[in-house]
mmCIF file of N, CA and C in Angstrom:
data_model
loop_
_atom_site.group_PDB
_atom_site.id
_atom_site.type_symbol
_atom_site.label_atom_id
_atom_site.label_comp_id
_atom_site.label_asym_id
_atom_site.label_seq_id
_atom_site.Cartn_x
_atom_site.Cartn_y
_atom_site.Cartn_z
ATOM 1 N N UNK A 1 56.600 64.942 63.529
ATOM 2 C CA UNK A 1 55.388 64.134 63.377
ATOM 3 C C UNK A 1 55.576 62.797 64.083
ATOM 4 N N UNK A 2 54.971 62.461 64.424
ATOM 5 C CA UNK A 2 54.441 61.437 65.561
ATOM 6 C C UNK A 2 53.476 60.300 65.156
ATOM 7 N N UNK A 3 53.935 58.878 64.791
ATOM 8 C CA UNK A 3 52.426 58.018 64.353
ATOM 9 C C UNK A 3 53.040 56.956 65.739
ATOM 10 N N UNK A 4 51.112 56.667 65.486
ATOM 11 C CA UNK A 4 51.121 55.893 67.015
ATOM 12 C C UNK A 4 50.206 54.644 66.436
ATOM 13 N N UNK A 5 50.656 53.408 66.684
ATOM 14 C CA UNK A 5 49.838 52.440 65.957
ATOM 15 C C UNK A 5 49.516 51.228 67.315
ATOM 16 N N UNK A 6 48.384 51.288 67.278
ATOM 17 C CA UNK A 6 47.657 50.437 68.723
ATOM 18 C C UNK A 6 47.619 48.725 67.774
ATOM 19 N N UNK A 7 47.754 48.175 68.929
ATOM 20 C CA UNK A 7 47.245 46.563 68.606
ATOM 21 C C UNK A 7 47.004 46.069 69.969
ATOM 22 N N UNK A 8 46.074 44.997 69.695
ATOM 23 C CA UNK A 8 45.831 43.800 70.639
ATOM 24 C C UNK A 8 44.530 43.866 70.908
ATOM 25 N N UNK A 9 43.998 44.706 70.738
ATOM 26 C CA UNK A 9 42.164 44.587 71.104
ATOM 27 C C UNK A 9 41.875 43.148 70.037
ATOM 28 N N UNK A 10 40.646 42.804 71.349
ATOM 29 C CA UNK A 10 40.098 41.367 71.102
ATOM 30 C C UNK A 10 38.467 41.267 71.283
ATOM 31 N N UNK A 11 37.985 40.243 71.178
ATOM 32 C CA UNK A 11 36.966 39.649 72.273
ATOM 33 C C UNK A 11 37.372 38.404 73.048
ATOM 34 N N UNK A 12 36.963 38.919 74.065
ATOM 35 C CA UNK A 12 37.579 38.103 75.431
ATOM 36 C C UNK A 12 35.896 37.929 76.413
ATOM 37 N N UNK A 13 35.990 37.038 76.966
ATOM 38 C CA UNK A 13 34.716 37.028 78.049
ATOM 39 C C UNK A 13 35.299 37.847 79.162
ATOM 40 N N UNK A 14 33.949 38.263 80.241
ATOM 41 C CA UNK A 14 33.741 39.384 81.038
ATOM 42 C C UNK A 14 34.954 37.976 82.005
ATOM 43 N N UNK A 15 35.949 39.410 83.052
ATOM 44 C CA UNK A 15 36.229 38.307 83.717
ATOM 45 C C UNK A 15 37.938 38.382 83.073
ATOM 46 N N UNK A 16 38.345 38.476 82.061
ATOM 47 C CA UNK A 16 39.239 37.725 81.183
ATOM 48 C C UNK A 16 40.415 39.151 81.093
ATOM 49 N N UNK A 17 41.760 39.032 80.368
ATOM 50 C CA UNK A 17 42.435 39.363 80.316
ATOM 51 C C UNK A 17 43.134 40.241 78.830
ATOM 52 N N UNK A 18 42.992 41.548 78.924
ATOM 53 C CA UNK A 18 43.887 41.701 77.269
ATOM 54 C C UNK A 18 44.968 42.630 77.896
ATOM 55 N N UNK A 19 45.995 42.897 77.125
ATOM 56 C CA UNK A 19 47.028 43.576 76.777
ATOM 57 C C UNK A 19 47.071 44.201 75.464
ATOM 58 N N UNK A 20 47.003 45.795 75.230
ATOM 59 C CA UNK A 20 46.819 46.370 74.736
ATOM 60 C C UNK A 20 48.628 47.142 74.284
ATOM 61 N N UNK A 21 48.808 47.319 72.768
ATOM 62 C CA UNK A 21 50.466 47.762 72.949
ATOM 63 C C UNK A 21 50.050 48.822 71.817
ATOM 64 N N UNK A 22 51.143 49.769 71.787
ATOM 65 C CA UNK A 22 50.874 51.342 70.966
ATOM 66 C C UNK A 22 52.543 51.596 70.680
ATOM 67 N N UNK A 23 52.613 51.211 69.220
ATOM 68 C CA UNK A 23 54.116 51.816 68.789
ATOM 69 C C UNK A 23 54.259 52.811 68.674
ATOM 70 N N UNK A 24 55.164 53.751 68.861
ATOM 71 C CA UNK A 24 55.602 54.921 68.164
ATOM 72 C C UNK A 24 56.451 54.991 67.300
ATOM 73 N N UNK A 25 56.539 55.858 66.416
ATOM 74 C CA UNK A 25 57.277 55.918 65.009
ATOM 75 C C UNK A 25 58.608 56.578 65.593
ATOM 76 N N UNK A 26 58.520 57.568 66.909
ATOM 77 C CA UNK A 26 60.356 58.005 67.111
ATOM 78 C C UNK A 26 60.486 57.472 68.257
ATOM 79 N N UNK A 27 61.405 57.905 69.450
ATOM 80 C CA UNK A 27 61.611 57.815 70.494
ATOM 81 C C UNK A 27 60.985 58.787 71.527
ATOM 82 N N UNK A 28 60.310 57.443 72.497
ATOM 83 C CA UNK A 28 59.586 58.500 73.306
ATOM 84 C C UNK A 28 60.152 59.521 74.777
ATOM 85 N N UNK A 29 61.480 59.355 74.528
ATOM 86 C CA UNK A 29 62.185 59.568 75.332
ATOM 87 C C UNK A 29 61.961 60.856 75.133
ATOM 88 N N UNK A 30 61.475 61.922 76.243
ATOM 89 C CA UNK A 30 60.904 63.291 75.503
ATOM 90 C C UNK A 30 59.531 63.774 75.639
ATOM 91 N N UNK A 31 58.452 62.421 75.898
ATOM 92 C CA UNK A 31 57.373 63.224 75.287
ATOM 93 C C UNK A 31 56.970 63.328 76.851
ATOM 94 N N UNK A 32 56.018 64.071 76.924
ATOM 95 C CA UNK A 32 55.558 65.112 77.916
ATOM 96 C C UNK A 32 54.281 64.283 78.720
ATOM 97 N N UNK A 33 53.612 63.204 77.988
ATOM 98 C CA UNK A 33 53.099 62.743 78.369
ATOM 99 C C UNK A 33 52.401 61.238 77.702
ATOM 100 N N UNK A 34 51.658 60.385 77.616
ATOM 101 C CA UNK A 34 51.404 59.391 76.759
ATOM 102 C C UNK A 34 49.940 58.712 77.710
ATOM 103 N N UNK A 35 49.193 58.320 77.159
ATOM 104 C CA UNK A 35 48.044 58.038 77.724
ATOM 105 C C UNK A 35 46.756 57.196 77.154
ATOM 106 N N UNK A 36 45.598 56.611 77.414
ATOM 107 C CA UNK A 36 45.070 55.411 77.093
ATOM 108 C C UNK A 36 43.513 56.577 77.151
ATOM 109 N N UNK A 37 42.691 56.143 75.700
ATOM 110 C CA UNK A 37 41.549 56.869 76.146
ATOM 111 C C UNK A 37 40.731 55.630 75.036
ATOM 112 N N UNK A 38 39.498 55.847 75.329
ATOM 113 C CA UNK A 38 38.818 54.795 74.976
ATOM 114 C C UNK A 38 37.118 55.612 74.554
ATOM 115 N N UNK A 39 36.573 54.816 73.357
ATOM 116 C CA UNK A 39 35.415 55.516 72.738
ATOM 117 C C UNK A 39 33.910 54.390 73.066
ATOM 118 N N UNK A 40 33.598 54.149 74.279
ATOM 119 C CA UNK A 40 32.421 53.109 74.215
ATOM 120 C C UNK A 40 31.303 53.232 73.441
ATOM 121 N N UNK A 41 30.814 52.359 73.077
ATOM 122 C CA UNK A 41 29.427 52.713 71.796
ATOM 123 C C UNK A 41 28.094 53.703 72.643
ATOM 124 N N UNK A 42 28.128 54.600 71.553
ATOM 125 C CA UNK A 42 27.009 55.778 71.594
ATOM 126 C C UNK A 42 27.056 56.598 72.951
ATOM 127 N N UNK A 43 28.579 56.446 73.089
ATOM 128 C CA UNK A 43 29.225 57.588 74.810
ATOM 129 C C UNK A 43 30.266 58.746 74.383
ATOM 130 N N UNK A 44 31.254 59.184 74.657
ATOM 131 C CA UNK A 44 31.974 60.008 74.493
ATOM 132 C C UNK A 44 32.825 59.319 75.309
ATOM 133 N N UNK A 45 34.174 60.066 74.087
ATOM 134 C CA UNK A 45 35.332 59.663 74.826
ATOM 135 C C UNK A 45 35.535 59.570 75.988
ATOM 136 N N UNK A 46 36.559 58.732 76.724
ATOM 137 C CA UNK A 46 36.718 58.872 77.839
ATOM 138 C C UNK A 46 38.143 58.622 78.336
ATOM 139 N N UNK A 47 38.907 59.220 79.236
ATOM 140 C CA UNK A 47 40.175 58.714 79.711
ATOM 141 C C UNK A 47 40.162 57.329 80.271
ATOM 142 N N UNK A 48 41.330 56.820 80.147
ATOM 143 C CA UNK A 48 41.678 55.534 80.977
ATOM 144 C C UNK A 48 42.625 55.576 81.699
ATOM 145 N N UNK A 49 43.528 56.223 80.994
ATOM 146 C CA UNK A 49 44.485 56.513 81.983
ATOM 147 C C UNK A 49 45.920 56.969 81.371
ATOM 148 N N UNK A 50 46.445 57.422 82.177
ATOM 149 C CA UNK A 50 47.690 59.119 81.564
ATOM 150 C C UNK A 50 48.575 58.975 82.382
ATOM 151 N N UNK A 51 50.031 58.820 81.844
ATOM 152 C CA UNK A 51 51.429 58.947 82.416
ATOM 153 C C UNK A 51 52.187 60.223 82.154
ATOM 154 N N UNK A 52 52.406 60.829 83.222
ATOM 155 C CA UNK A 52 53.159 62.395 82.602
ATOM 156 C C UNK A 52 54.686 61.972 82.553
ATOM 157 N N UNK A 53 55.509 62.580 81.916
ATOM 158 C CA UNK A 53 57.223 62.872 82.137
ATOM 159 C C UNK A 53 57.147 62.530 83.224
ATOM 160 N N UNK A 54 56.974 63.094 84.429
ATOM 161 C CA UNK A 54 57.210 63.576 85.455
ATOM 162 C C UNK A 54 56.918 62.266 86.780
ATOM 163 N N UNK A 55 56.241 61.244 85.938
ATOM 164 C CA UNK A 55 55.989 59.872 86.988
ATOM 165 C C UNK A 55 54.700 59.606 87.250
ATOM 166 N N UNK A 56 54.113 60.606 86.901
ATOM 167 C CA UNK A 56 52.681 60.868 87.887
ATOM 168 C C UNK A 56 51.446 59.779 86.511
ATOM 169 N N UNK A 57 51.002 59.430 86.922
ATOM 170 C CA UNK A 57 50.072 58.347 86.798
ATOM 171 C C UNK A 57 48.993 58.337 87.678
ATOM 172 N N UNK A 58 47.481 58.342 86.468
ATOM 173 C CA UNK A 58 46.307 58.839 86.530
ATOM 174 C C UNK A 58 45.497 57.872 86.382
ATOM 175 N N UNK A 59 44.333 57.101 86.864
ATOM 176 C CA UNK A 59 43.601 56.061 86.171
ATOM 177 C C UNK A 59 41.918 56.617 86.351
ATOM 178 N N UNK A 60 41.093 56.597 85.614
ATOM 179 C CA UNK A 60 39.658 56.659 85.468
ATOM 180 C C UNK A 60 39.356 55.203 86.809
ATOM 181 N N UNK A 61 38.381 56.390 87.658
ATOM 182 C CA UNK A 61 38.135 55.310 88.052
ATOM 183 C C UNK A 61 37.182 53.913 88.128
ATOM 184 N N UNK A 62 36.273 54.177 87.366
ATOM 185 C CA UNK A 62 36.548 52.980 86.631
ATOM 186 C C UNK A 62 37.283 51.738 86.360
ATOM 187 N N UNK A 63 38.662 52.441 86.553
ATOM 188 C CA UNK A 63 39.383 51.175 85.923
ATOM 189 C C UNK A 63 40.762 51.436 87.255
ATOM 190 N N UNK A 64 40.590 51.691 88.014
ATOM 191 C CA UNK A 64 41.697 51.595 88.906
ATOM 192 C C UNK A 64 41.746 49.977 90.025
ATOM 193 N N UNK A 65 43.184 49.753 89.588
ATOM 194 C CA UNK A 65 42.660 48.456 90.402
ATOM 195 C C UNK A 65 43.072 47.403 89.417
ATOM 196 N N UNK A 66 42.633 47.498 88.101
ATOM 197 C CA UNK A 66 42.383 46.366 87.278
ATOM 198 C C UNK A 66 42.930 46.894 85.732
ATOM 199 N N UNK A 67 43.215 48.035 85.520
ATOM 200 C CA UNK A 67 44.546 48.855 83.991
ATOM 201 C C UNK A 67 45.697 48.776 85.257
ATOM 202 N N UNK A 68 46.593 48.829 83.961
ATOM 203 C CA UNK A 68 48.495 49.128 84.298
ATOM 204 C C UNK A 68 48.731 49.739 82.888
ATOM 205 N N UNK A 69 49.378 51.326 82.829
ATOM 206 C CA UNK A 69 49.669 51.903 81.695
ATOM 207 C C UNK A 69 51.201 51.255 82.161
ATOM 208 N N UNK A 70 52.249 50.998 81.127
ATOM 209 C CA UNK A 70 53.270 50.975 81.100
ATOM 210 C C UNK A 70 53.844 51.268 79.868
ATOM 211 N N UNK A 71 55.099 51.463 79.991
ATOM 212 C CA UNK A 71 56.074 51.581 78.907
ATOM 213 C C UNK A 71 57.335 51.155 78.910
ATOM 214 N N UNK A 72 57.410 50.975 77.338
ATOM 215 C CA UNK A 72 58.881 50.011 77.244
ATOM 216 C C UNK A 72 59.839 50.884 76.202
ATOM 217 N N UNK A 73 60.717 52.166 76.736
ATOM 218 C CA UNK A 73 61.736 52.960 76.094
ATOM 219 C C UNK A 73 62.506 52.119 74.865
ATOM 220 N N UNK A 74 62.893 51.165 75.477
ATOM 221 C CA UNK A 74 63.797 50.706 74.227
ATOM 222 C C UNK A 74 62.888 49.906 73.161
ATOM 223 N N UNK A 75 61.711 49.999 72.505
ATOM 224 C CA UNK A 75 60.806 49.483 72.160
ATOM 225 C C UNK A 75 59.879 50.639 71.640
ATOM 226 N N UNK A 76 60.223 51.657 71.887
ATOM 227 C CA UNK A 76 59.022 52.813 71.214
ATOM 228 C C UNK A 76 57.726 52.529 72.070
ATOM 229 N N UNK A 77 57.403 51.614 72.804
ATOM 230 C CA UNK A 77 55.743 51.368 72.918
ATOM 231 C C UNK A 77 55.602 51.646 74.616
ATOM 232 N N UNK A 78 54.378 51.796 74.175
ATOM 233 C CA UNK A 78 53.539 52.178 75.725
ATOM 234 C C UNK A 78 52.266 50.585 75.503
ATOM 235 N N UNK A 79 52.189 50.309 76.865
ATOM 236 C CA UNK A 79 50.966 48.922 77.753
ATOM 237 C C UNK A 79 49.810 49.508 78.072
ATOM 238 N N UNK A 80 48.686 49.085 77.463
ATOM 239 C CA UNK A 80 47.650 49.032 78.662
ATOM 240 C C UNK A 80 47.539 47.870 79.262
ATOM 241 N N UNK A 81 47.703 47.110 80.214
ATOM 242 C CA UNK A 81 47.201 46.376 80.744
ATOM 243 C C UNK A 81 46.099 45.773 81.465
ATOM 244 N N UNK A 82 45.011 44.722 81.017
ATOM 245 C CA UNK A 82 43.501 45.242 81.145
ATOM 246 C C UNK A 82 43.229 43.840 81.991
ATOM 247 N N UNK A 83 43.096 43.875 83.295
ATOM 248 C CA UNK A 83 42.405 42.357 83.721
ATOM 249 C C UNK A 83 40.634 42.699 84.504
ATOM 250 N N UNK A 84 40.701 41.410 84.490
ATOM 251 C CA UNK A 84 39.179 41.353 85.128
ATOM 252 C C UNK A 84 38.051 42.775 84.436
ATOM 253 N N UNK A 85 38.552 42.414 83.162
ATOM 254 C CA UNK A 85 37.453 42.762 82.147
ATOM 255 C C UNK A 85 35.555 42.521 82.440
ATOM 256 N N UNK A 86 35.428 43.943 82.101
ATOM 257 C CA UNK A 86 33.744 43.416 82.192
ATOM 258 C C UNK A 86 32.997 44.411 80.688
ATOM 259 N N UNK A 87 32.267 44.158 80.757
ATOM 260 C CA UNK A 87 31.339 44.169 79.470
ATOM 261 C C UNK A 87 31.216 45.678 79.221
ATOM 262 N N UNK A 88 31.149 46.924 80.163
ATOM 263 C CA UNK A 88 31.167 48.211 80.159
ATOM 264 C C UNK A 88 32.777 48.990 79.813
ATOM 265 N N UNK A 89 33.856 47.728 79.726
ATOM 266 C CA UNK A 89 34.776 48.301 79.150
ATOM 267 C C UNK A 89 34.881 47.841 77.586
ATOM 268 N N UNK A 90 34.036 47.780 76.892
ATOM 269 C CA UNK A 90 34.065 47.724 75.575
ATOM 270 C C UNK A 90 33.706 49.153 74.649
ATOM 271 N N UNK A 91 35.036 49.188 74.280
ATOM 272 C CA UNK A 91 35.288 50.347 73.410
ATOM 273 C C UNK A 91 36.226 50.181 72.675
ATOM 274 N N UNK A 92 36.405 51.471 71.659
ATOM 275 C CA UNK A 92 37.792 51.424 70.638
ATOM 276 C C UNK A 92 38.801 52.213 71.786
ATOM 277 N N UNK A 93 39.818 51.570 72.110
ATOM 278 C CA UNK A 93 40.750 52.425 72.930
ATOM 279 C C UNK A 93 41.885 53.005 71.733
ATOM 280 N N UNK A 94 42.270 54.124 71.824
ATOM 281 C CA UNK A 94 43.201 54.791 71.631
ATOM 282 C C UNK A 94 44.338 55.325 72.500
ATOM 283 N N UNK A 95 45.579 55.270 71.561
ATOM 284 C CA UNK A 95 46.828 55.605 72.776
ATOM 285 C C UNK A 95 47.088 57.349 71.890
ATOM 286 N N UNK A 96 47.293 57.586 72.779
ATOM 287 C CA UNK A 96 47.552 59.020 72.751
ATOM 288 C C UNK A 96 48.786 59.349 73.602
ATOM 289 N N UNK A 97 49.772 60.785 72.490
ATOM 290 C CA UNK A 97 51.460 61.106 73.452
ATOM 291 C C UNK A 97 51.137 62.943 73.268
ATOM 292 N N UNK A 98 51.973 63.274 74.342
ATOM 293 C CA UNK A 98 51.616 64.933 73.716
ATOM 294 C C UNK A 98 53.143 65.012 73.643
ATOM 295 N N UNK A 99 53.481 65.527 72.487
ATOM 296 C CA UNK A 99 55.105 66.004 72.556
ATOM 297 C C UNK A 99 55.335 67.074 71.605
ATOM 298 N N UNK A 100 55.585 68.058 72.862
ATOM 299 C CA UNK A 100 56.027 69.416 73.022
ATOM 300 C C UNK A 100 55.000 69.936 72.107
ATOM 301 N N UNK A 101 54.137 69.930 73.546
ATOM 302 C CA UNK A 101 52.809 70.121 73.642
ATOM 303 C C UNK A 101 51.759 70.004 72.475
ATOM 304 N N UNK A 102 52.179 69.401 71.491
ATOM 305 C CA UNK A 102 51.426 68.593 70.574
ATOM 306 C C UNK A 102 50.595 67.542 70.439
ATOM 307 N N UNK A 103 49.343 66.696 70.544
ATOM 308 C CA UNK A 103 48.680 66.072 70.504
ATOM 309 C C UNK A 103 48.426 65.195 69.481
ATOM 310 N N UNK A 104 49.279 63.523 69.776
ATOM 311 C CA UNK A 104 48.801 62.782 68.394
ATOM 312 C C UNK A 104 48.457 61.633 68.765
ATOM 313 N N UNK A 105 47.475 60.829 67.926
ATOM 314 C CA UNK A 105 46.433 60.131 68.177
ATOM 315 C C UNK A 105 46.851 58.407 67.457
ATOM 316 N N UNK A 106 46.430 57.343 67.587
ATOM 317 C CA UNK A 106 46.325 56.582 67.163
ATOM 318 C C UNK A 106 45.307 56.525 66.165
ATOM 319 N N UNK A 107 44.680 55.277 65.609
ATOM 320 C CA UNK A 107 43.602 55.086 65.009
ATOM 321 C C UNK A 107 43.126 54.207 65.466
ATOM 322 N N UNK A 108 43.531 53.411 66.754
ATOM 323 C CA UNK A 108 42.347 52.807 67.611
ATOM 324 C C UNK A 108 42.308 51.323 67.469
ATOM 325 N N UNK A 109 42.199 50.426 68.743
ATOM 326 C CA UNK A 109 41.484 48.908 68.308
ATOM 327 C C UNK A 109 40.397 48.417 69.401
ATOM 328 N N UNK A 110 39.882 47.502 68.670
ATOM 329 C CA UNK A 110 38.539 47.201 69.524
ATOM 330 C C UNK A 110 38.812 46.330 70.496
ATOM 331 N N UNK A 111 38.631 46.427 71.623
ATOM 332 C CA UNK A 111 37.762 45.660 72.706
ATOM 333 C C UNK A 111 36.369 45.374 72.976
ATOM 334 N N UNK A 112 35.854 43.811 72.592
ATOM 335 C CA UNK A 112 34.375 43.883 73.096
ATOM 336 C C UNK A 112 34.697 42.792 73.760
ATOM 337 N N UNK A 113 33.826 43.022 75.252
ATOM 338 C CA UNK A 113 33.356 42.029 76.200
ATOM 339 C C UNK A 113 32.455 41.424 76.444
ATOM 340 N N UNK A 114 32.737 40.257 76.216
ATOM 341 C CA UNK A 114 31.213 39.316 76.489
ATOM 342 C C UNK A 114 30.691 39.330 77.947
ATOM 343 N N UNK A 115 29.815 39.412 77.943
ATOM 344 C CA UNK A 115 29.000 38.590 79.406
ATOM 345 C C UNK A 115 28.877 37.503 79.530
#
């Protein structure tokens, strides 16, 4: 079992800067993949962006350019990194890991952007 606990969602003006961090409860050394998805009001989920084992790194585009998924091994946690924020990226983002081939979820924090 796998818990994944997100922090750092804010309100920030359009324009502005957050950093988004997602603990994990074991070591992620292992998991198959780990990734950033986000719920905007009255839309459907959507990816942000996905790091496999394997290096390969994915961004919605949308947000290419201006996210950085990262991760910090000795720390349990995975980054979103969010600049030059605008008002259409306001959602609950969730971090999400698949390990061995299992799917587990955060419970999410808010980002809203002002104009």
């Amino acid at each position: 079992q796998v818990q994944l606990v997100e922090s750092g969602g804010d309100l920030v003006q359009a324009g502005g800067s957050l950093r988004l961090s997602c603990v994990a409860s074991v070591r992620m050394f292992g998991f198959n993949a780990i990734g950033w998805y986000r719920l905007p009001p009255g839309k459907q989920r959507e990816l942000v962006a996905v790091a496999s084992s394997n290096g390969v790194t994915n961004y919605a585009d949308s947000v290419k350019g201006r996210f950085t998924i990262s991760t910090d091994y000795a720390k349990n946690t995975m980054y979103l990194q969010m600049n030059s924020l605008k008002p259409e990226d306001t959602a609950v983002y969730y971090c999400n890991s698949v390990v061995r081939g299992l799917d587990y979820w955060g419970k999410g924090t808010l980002v809203t952007v002002s104009s």
